[in-house]
Short mmCIF file of C-alpha atoms and ligand atoms in Angstrom, two decimals:
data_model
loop_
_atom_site.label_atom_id
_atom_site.label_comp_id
_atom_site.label_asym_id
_atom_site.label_seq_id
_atom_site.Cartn_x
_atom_site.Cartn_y
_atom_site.Cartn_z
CA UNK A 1 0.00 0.00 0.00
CA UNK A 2 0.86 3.34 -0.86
CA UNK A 3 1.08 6.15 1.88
CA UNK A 4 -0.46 9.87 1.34
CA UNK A 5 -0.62 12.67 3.31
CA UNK A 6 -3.37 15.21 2.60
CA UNK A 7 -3.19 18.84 4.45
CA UNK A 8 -6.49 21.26 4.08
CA UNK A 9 -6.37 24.27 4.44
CA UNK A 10 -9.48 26.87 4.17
CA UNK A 11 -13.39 26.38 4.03
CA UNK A 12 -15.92 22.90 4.90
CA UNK A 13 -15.91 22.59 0.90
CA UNK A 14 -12.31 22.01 1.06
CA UNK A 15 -12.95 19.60 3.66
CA UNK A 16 -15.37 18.04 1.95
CA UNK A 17 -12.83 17.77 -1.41
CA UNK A 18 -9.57 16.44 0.80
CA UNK A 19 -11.83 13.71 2.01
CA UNK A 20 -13.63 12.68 -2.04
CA UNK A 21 -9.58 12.91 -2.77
CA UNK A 22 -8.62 10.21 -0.21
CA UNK A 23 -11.56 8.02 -1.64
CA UNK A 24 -10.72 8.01 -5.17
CA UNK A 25 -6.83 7.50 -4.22
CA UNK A 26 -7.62 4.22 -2.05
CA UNK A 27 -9.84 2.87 -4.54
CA UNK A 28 -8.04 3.66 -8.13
CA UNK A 29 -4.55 4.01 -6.94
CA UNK A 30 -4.42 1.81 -3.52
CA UNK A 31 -3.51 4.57 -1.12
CA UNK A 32 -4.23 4.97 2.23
CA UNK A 33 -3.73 7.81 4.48
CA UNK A 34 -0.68 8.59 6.82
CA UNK A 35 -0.46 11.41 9.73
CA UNK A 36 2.98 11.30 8.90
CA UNK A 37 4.03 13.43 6.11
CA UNK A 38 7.76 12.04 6.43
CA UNK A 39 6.16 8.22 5.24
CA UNK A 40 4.00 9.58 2.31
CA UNK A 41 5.08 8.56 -1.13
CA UNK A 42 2.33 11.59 -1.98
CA UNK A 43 1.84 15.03 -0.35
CA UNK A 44 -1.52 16.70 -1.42
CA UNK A 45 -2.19 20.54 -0.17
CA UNK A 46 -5.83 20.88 -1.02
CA UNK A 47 -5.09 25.18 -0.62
CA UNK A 48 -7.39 28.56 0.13
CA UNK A 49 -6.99 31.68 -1.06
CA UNK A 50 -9.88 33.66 0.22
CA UNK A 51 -7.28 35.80 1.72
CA UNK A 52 -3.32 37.24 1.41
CA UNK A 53 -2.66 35.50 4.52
CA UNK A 54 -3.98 31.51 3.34
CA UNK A 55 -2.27 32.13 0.02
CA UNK A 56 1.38 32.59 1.59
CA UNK A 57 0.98 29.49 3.79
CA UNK A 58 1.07 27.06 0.50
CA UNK A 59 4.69 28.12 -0.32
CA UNK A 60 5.86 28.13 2.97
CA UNK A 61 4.35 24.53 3.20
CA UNK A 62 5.78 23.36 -0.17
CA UNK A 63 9.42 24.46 1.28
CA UNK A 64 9.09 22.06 3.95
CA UNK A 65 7.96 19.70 1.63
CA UNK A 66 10.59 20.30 -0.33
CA UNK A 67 13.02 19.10 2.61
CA UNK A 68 11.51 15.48 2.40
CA UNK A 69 11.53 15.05 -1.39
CA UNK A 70 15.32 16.13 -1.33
CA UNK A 71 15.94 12.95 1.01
CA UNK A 72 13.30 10.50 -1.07
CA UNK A 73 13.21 11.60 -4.99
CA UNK A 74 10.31 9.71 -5.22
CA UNK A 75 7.99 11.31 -3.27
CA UNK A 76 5.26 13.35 -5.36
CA UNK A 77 3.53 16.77 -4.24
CA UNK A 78 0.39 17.78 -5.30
CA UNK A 79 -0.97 21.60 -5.14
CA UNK A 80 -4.99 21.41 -5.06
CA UNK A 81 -7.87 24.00 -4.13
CA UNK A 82 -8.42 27.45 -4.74
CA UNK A 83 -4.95 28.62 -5.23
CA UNK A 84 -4.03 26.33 -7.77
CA UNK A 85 -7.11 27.15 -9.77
CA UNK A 86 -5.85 30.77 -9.24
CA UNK A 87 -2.63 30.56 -9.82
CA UNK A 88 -1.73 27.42 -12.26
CA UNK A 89 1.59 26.64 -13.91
CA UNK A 90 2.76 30.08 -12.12
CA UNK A 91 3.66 27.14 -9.11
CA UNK A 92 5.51 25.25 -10.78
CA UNK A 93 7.75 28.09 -12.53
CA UNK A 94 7.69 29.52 -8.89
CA UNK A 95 8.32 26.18 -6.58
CA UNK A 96 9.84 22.96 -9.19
CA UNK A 97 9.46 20.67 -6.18
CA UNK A 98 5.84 20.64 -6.98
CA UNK A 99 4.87 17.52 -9.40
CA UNK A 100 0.59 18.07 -9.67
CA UNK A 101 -1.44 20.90 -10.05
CA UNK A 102 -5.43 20.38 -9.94
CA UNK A 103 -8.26 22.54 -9.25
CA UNK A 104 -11.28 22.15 -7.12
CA UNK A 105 -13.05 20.68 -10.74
CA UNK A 106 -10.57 18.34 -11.22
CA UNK A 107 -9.65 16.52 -8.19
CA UNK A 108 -11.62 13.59 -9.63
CA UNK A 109 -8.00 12.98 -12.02
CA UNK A 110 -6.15 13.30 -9.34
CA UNK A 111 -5.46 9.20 -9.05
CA UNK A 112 -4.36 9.28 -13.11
CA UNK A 113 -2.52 12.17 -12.54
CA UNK A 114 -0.57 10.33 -9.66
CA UNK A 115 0.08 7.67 -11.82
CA UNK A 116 1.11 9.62 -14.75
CA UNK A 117 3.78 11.68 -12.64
CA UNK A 118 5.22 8.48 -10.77
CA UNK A 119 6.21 7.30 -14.00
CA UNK A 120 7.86 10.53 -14.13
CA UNK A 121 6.12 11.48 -17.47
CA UNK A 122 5.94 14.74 -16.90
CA UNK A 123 4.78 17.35 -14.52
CA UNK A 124 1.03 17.10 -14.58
CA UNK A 125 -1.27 20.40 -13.92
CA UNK A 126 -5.45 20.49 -14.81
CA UNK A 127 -6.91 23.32 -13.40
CA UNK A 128 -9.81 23.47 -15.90
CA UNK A 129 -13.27 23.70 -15.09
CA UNK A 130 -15.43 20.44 -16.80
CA UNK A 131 -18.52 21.32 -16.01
CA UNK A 132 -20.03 19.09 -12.26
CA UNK A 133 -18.41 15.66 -13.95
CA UNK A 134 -15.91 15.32 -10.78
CA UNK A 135 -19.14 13.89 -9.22
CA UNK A 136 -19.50 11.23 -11.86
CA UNK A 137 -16.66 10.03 -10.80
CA UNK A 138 -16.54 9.57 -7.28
CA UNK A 139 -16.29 6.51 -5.31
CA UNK A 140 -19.08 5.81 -2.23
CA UNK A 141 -17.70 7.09 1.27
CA UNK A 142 -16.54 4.84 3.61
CA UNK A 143 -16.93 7.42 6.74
CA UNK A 144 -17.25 6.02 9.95
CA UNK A 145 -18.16 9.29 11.25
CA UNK A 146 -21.87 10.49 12.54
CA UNK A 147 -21.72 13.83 10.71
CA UNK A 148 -21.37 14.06 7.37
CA UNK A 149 -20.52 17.41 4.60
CA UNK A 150 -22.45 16.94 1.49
CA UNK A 151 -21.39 19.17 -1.51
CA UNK A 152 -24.80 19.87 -3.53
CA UNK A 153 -23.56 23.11 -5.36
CA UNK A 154 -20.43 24.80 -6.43
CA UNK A 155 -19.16 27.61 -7.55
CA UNK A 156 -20.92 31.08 -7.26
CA UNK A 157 -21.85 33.20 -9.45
CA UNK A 158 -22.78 36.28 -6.97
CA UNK A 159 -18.94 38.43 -7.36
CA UNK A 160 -19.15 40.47 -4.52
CA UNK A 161 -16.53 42.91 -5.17
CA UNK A 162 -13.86 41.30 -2.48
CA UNK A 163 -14.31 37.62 -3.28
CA UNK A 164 -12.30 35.36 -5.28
CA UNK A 165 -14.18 32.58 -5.31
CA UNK A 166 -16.29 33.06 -8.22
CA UNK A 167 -12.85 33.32 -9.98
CA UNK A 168 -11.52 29.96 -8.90
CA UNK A 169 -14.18 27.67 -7.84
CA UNK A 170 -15.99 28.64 -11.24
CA UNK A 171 -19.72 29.59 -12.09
CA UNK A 172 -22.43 27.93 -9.66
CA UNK A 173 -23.62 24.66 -10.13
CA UNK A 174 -26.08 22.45 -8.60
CA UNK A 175 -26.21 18.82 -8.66
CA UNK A 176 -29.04 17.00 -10.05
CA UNK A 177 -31.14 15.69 -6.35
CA UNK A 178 -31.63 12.62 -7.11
CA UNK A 179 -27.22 12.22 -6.89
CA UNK A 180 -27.42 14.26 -3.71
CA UNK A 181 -29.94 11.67 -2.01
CA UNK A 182 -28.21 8.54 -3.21
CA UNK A 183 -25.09 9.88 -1.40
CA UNK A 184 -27.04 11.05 1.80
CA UNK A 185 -28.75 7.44 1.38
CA UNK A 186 -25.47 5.62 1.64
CA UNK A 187 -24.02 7.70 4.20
CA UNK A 188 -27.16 6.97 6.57
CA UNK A 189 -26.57 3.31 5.97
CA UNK A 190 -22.68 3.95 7.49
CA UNK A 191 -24.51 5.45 10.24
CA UNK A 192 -24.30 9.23 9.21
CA UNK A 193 -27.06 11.41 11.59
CA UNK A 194 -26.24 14.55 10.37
CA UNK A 195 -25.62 16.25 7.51
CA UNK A 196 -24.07 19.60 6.38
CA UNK A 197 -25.32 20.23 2.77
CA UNK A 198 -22.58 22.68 1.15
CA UNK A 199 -22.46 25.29 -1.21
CA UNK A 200 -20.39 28.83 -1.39
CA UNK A 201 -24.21 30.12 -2.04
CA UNK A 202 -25.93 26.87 -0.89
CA UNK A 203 -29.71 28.96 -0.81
CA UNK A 204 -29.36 29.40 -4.56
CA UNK A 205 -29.93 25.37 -5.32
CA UNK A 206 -31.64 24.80 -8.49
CA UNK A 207 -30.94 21.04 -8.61
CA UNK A 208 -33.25 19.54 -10.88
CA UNK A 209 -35.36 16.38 -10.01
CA UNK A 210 -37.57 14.23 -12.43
CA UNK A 211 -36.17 16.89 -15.16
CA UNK A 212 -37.88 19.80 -12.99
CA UNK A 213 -35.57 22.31 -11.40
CA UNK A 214 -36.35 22.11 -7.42
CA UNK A 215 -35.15 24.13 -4.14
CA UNK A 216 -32.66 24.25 -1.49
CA UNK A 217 -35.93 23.61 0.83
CA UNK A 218 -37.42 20.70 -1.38
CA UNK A 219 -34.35 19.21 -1.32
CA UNK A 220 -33.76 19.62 2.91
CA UNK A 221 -37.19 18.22 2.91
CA UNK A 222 -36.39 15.24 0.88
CA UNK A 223 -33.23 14.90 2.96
CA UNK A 224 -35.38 14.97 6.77
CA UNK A 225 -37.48 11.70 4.85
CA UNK A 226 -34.91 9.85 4.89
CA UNK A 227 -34.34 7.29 7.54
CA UNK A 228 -31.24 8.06 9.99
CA UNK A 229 -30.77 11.25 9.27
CA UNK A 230 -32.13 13.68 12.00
CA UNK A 231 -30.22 16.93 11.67
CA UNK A 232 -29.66 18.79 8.91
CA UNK A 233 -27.66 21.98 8.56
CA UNK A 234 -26.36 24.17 5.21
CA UNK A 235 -23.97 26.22 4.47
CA UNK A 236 -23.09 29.17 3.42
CA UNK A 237 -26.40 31.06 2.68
CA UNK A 238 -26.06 34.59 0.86
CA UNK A 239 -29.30 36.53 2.25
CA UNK A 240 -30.16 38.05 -0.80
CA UNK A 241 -31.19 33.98 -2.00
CA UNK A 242 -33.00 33.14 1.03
CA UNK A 243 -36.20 32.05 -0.49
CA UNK A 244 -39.68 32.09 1.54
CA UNK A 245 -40.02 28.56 1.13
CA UNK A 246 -36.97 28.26 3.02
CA UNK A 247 -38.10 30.62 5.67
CA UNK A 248 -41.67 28.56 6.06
CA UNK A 249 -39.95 25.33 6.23
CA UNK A 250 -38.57 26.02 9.42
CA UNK A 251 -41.90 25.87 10.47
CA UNK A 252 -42.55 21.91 10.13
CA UNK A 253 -38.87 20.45 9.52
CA UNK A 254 -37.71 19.44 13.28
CA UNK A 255 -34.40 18.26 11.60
CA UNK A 256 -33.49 21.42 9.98
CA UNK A 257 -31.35 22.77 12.90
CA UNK A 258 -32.05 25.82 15.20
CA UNK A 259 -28.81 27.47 14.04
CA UNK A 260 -28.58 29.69 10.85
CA UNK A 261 -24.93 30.98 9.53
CA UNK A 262 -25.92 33.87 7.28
CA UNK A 263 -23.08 36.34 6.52
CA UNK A 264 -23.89 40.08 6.61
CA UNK A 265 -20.18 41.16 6.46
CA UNK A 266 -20.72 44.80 7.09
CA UNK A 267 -24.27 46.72 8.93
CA UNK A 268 -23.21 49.94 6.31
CA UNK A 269 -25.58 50.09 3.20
CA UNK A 270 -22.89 52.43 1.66
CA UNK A 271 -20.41 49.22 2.17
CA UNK A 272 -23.05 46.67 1.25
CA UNK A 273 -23.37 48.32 -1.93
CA UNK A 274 -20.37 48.64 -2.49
CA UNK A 275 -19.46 44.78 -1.63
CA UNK A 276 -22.03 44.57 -4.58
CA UNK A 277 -24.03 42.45 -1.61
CA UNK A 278 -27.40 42.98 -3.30
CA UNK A 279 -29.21 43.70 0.60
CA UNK A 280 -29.20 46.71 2.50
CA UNK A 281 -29.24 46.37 6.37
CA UNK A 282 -33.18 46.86 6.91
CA UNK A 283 -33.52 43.94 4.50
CA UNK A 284 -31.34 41.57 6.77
CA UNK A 285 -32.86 42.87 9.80
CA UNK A 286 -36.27 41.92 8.23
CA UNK A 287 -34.95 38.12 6.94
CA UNK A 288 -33.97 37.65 10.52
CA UNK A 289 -37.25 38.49 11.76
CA UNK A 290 -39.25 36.39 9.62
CA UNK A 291 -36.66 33.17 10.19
CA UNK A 292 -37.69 34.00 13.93
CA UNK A 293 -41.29 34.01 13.28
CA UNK A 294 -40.82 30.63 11.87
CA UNK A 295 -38.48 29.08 14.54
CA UNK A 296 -38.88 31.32 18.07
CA UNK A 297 -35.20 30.42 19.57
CA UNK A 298 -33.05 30.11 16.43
CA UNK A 299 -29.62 31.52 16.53
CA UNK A 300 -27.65 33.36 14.34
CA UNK A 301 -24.26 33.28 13.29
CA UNK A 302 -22.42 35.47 10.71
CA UNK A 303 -19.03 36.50 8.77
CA UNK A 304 -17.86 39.93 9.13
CA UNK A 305 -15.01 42.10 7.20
CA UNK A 306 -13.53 45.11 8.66
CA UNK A 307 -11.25 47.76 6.97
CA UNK A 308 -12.97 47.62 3.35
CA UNK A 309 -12.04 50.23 0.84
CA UNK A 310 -13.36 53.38 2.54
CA UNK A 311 -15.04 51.59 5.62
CA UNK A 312 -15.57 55.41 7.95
CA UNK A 313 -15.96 55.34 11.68
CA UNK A 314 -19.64 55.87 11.00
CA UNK A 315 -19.61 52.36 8.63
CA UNK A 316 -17.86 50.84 11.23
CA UNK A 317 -20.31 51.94 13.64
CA UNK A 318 -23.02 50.60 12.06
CA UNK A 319 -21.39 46.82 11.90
CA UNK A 320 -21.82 47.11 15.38
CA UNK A 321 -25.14 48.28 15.37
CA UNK A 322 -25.97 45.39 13.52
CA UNK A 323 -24.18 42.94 15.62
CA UNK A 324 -25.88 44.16 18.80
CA UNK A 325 -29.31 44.03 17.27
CA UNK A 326 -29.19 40.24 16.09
CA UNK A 327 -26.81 39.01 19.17
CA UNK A 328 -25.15 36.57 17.10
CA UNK A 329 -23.74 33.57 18.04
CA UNK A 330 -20.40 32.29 17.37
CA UNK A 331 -19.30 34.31 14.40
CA UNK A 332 -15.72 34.66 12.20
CA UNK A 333 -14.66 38.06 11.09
CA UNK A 334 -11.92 39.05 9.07
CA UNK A 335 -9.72 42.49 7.74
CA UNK A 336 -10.25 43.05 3.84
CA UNK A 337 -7.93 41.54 1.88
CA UNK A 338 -7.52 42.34 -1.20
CA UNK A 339 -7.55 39.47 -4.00
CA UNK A 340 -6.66 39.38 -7.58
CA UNK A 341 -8.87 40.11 -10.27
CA UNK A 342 -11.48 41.51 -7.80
CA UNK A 343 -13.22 44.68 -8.55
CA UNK A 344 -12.70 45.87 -4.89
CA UNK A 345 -9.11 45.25 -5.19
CA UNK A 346 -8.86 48.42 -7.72
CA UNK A 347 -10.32 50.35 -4.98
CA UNK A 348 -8.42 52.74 -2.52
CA UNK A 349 -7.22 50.52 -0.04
CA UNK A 350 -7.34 53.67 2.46
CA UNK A 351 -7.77 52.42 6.01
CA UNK A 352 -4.72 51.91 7.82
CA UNK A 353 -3.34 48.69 9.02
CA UNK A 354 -3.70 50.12 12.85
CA UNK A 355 -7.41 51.27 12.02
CA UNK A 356 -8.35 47.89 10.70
CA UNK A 357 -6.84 45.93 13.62
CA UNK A 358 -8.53 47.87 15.99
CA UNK A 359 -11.98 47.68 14.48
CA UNK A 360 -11.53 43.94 14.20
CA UNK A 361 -10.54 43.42 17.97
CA UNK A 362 -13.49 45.78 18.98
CA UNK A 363 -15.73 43.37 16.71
CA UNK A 364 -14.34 40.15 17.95
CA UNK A 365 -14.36 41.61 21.51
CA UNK A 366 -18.33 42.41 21.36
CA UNK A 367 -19.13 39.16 19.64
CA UNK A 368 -17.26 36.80 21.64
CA UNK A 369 -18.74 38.78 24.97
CA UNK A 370 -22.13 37.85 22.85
CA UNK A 371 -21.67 33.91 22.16
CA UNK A 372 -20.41 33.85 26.01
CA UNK A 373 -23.41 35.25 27.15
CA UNK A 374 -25.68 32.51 24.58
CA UNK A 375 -23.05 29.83 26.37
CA UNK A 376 -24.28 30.96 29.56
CA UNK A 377 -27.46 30.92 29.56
CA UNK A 378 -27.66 27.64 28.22
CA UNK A 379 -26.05 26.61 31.70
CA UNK A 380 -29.06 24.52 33.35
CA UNK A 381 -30.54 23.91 30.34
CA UNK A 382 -31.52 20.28 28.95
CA UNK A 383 -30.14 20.72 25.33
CA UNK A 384 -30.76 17.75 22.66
CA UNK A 385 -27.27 16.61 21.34
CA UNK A 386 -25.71 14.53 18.86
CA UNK A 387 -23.44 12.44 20.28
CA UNK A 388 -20.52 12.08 17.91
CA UNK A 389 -17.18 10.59 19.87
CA UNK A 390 -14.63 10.48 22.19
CA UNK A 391 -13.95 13.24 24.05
CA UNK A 392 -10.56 14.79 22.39
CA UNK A 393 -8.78 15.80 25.78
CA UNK A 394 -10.38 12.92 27.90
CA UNK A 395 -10.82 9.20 26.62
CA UNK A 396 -12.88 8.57 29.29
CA UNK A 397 -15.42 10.90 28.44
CA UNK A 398 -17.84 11.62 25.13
CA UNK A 399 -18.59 14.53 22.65
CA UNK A 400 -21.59 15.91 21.33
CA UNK A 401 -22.48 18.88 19.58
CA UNK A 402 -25.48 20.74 20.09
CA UNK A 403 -27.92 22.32 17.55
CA UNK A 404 -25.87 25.89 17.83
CA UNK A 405 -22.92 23.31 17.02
CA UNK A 406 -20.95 24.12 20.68
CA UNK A 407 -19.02 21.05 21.84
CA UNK A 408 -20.26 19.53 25.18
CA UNK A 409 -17.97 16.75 26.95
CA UNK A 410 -19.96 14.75 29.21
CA UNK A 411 -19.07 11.44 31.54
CA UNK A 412 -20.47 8.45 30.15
CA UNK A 413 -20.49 4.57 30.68
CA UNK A 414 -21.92 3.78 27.90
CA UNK A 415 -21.10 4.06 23.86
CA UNK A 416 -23.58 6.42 23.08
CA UNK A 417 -21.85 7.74 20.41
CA UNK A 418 -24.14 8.17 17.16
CA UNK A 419 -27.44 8.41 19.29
CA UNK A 420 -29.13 11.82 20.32
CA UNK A 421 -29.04 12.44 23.76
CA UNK A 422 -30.87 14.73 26.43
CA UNK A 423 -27.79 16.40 28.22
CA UNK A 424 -28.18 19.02 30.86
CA UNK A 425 -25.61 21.72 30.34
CA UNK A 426 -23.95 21.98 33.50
CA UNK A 427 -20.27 24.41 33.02
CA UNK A 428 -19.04 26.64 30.03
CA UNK A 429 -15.59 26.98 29.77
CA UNK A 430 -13.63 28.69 27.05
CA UNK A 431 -14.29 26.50 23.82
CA UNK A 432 -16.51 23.84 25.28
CA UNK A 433 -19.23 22.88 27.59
CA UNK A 434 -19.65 20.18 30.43
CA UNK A 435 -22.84 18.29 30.57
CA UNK A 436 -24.61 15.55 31.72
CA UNK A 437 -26.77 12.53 30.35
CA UNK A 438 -30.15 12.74 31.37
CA UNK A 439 -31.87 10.05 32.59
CA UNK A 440 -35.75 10.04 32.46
N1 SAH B 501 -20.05 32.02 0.17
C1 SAH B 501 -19.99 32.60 1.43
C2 SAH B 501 -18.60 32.72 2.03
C3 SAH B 501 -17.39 32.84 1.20
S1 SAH B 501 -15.84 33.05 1.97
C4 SAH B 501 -20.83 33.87 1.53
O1 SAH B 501 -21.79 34.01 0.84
O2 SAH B 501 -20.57 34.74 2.35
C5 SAH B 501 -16.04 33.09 3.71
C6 SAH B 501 -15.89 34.44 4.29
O3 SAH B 501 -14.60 34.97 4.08
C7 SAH B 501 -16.82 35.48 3.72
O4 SAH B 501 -18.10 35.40 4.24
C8 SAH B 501 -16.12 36.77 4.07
O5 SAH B 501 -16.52 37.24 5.34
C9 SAH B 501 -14.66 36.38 4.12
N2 SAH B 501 -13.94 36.91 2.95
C10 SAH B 501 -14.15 36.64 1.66
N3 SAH B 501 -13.31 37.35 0.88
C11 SAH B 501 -12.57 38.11 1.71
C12 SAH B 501 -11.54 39.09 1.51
N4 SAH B 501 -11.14 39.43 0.30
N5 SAH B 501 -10.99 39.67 2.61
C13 SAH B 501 -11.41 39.34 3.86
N6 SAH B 501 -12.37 38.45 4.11
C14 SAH B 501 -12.95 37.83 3.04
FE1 F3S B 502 -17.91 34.95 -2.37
FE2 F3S B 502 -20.08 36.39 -2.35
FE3 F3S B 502 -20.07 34.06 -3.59
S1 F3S B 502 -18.73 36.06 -0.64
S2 F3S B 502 -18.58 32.85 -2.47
S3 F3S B 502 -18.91 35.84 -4.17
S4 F3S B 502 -21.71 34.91 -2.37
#
């Protein structure tokens, strides 16, 4: 057997990618995976470049790579994900070490790729963009895990003005939903509970079934019929696509989660418009409301950018405006970066580095003070939770995630793991919370 070693970097797709890449490799090419980058005879980066920072990891990685190929010649590396798609043969000419390029629409050659570039044909790189076939091509999963992502879109064709993923993950497509529920179908007979349908702008789906082009809801509600499968979350939802169907079905789908992530990234209309977001912040305010109307209790969590081209004190003001209006939960925020071939990155980049840094720890400061506070008072609380392993600091205890997706470790005799459990909430620490199985 063959050894690799795959490193992700960036977003759940990617996840969801480094994990289709270890199937095909076992199956086609007889791989299996290795922790241990020093035994691989193949090192894959599946990369990110959603910002400066994600990009300059990948060459710092390949240079350690590099160190390891110099002792064993035969050792191949393999550049996947968004940067690869961005940048192409430009890696190569930039780092030789590197033997396979492939973008996220290609991963599905990565085995014959392999193959090719052990024989020491030549270096291989495919970043093209055939149109959904990687999907055609993919081997079942052989997950033994309880949660499970499920890709049903990709691409995006939205271009807000500071995003690059429209450039490298290509236009938006949605796969057909018939595929989508033969792969949920097998993963509930491994014992998969929950799913995590992905898309960069998941709320678009337009998947067509019997020939008819259907919902992200029709889909979600196909997904709750099937047997096993009692949670469902999606990801990431663009506001301005957040249908009403999607909004009622919150109403009678107990699997759809109480949990929404729903990026707003700024509370200033002048910045939203000029983000090219397509929603002003009365319009966001007003989707929240009606999601709550549906589902009393739901929480909210969001992505937030600070520092983009012109962003005032006023602008800023109003992100936090925003932020204390909804109370979001656990939420990721970020300074503008600005990416190639992005109309934002032609824009005055004209907030200073000191401004930006402290408008992002005044952000992170206020919304980490808010997800305590949602930690807190769910302290006493009997909270329904998947159960999905061993506890990663203590063996002898369990994990489970609740519907807002925070990590409780609770004491347990029994392998509960894969069943939903009543657990009284009981401590909050830092990253975690303790619980308790109920007994009734
Ligand atoms: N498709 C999703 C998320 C895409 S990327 C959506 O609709 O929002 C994840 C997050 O990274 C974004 O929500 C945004 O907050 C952040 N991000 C994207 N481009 C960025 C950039 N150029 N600089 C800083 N943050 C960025
Ligand atoms: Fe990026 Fe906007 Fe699409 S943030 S992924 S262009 S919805």
């Amino acid at each position: 057997m063959r050894k690799v070693f795959i490193k992700t970097h960036g977003c759940q797709m990617n996840e969801y990618d480094s994990e289709k890449m270890l199937d095909l490799l076992s199956e086609k090419e007889e791989f299996e995976s290795t922790n241990n980058p020093e035994e691989a005879d193949l090192l894959v980066l599946n990369t990110c470049s959603i910002r400066e920072k994600a990009q300059e990891k990948v060459f710092h990685q390949i240079g350690r790579w590099k160190k390891l190929k110099d002792k064993n010649p035969n050792i191949k590396i393999a550049i996947g994900g968004c940067v690869a798609s961005q940048e192409g043969k430009k890696i190569t000419q930039r780092a030789p070490a590197v033997d396979i390029v492939f973008g996220p629409q290609t991963l599905h050659r990565l085995p014959k790729m392999y193959s090719d570039a052990a024989q020491n044909l030549s270096r291989q790189l495919d970043v093209s963009f055939p149109k959904i076939e990687k999907f055609d091509h993919l081997p079942q999963s052989k997950t033994d895990e309880v949660t499970a992502f499920v890709s049903v879109a990709e691409g995006c064709n939205k271009y807000c003005s500071f995003c690059v993923v429209p450039h490298t993950r290509g236009h938006e497509v949605s796969r057909p939903v018939e595929d989508i529920l033969n792969e949920i179908d097998s993963l509930a007979s491994r014992g998969v509970r929950e799913v995590n349908l992905l898309g960069q702008n998941v709320n678009n789906f337009k998947g067509t079934y019997k020939n008819e082009k259907k919902s992200l809801a029709f889909l979600i509600e196909k997904t709750s019929q099937i047997t096993g499968i009692d949670r469902i979350r999606f990801t990431t939802s663009h506001p301005y696509e957040f249908k009403e169907d999607l909004v009622e079905l919150y109403k009678f789908v107990p699997e759809l989660v109480s949990h929404v992530h729903l990026p707003v990234q700024s509370g200033s209309n002048r910045i939203l418009k000029l983000m090219r977001r397509r929603y002003t912040s009365s319009f966001y305010l007003d989707l929240i409301a009606r999601i709550r109307e549906s589902r009393p209790n739901i929480s909210f969590s969001s992505d937030f950018i600070v520092g983009f081209p012109g962003e005032t004190d006023k602008d800023f003001q109003d992100t936090m405006d925003i932020v204390d209006e909804v109370g979001f939960d656990e939420s990721f925020s970020f300074i503008y970066s600005p990416r190639p071939n992005t109309p934002a990155s032609e824009m005055e980049d004209n907030v200073s580095i000191e401004i930006k840094k402290e408008r992002l720890s005044i952000l992170q400061h206020k919304l980490n003070e808010l997800s305590s506070k949602i930690s807190r008072k769910m302290v006493g609380t009997i909270e329904n939770c998947l159960v999905i392993g061993v506890s990663k600091k203590n063996p002898g205890e369990l994990q489970a995630r609740t519907e807002n997706n925070r990590v409780v470790n609770f004491p347990s005799h029994k392998d509960v793991v894969g069943n939903f459990e009543n657990i009284k909430i009981v401590d909050q620490l830092t990253n975690s919370l303790r619980g308790e199985l109920e007994r009734f």
